Coordinates of N, CA and C in Angstrom, one line a residue:
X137 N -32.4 -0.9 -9.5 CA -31.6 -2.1 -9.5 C -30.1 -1.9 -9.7
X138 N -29.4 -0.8 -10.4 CA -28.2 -0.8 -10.3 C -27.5 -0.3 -9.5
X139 N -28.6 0.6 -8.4 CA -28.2 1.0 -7.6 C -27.4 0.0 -6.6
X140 N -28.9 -0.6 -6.7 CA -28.2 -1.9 -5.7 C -26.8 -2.9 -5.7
X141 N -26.6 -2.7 -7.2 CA -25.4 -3.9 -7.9 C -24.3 -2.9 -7.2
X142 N -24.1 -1.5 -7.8 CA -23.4 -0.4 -6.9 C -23.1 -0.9 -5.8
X143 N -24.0 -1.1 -5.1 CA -24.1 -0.9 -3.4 C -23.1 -2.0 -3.2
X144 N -23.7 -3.1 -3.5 CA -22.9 -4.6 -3.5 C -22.0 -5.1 -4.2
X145 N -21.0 -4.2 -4.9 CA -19.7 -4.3 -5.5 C -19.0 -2.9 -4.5
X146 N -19.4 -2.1 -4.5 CA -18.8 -1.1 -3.4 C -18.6 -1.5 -2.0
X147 N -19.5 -2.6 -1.5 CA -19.4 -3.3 -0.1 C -18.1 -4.4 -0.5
X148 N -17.8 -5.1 -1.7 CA -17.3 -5.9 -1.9 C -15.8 -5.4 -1.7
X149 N -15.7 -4.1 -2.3 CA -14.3 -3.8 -2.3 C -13.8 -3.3 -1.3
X150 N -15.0 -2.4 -0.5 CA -14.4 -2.3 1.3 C -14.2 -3.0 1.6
X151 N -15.0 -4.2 1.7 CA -14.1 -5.5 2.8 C -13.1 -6.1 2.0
X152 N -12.9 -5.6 0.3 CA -11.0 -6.4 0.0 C -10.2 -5.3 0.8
X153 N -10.4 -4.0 0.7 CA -9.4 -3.0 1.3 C -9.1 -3.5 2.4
X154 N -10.0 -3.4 3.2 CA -10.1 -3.6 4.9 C -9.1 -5.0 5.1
X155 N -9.4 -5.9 4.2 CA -8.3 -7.0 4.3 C -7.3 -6.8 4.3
X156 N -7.2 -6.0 3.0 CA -5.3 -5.3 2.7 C -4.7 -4.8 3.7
X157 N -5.4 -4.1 4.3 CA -5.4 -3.1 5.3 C -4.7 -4.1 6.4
X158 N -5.5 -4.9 6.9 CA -5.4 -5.7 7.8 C -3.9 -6.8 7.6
X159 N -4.1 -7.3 6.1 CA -2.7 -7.9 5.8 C -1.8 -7.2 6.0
X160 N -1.4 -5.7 5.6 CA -0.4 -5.0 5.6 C 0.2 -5.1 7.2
X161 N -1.1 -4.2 7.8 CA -0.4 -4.1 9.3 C 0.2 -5.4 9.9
X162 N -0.8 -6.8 9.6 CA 0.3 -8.2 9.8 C 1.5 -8.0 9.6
X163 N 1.8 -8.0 8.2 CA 3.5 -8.0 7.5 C 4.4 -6.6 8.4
X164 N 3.8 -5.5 8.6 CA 4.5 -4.6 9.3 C 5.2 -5.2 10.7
X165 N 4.2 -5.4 11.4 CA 4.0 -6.1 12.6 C 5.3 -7.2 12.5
X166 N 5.2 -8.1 11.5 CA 6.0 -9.3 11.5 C 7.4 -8.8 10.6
X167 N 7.6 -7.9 10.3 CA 9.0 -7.2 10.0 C 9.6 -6.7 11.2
X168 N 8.6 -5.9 12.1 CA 9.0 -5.3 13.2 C 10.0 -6.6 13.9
X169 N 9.3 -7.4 13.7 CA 9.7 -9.2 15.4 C 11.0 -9.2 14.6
X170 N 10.8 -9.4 13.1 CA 12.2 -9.9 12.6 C 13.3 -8.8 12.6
X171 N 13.4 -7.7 13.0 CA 14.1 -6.8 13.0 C 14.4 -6.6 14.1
X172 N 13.5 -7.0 15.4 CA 14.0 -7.0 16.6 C 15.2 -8.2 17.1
X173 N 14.2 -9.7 16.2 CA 15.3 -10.7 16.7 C 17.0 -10.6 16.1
X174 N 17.0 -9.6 14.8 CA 18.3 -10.0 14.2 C 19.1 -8.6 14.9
X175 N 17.9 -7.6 15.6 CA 19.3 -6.9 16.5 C 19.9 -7.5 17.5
X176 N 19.1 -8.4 18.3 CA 19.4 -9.4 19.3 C 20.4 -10.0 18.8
X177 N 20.6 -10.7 18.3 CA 21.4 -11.5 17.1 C 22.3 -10.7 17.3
X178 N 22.6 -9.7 16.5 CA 23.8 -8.9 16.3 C 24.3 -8.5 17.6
X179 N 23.8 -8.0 18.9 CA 24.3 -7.9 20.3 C 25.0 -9.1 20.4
X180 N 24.3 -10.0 20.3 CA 24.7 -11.6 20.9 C 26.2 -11.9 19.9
X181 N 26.2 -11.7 18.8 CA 27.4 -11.9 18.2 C 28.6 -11.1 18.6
X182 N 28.2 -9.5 18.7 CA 29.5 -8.6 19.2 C 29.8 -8.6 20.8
X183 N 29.1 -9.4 21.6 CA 29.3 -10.2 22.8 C 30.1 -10.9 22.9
X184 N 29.8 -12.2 22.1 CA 30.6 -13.1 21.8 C 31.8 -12.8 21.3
X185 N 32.2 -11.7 20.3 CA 33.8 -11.8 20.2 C 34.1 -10.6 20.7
X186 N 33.8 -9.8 21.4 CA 34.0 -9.1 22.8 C 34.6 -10.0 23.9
X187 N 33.6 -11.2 24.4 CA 34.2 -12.4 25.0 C 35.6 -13.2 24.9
X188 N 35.7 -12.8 23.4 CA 36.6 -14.1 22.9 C 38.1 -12.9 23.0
X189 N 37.8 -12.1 22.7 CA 39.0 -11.1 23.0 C 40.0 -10.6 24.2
X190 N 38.5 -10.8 25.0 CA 38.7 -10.9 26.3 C 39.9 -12.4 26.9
X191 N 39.0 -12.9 26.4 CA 39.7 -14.9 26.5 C 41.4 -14.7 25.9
X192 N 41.1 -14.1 24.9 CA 42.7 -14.4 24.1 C 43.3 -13.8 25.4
X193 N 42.9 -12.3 25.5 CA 44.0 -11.5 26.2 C 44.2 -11.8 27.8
X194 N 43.3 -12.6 28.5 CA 43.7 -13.8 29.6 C 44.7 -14.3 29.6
X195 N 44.8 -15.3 28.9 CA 45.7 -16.2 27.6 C 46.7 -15.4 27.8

């Protein structure tokens, strides 16, 4: 009988790991997008006053 209680608290905590597991690589995953969009971002800004410098010196 305790084997069994064993068995079935040991099953319990692989599938919390496996979640963690699973959350983690989410949040990795969803750090990666946000660190892709704010390099985009940052191109897009030193574009923009790349542009504007350009503009002045038209001017």
């Amino acid at each position: 009988m305790e084997k069994e209680k064993v068995k079935q608290i040991l099953s319990v905590l692989k599938t919390m790991l496996d979640e963690q597991k699973a959350f983690r690589q989410e949040v990795k995953e969803n750090f990666t997008e946000v660190n892709n969009k704010l390099d985009r971002i940052e191109s897009f800004e030193k574009s923009l006053i790349e542009k504007s410098k350009n503009l002045k010196n038209f001017m």
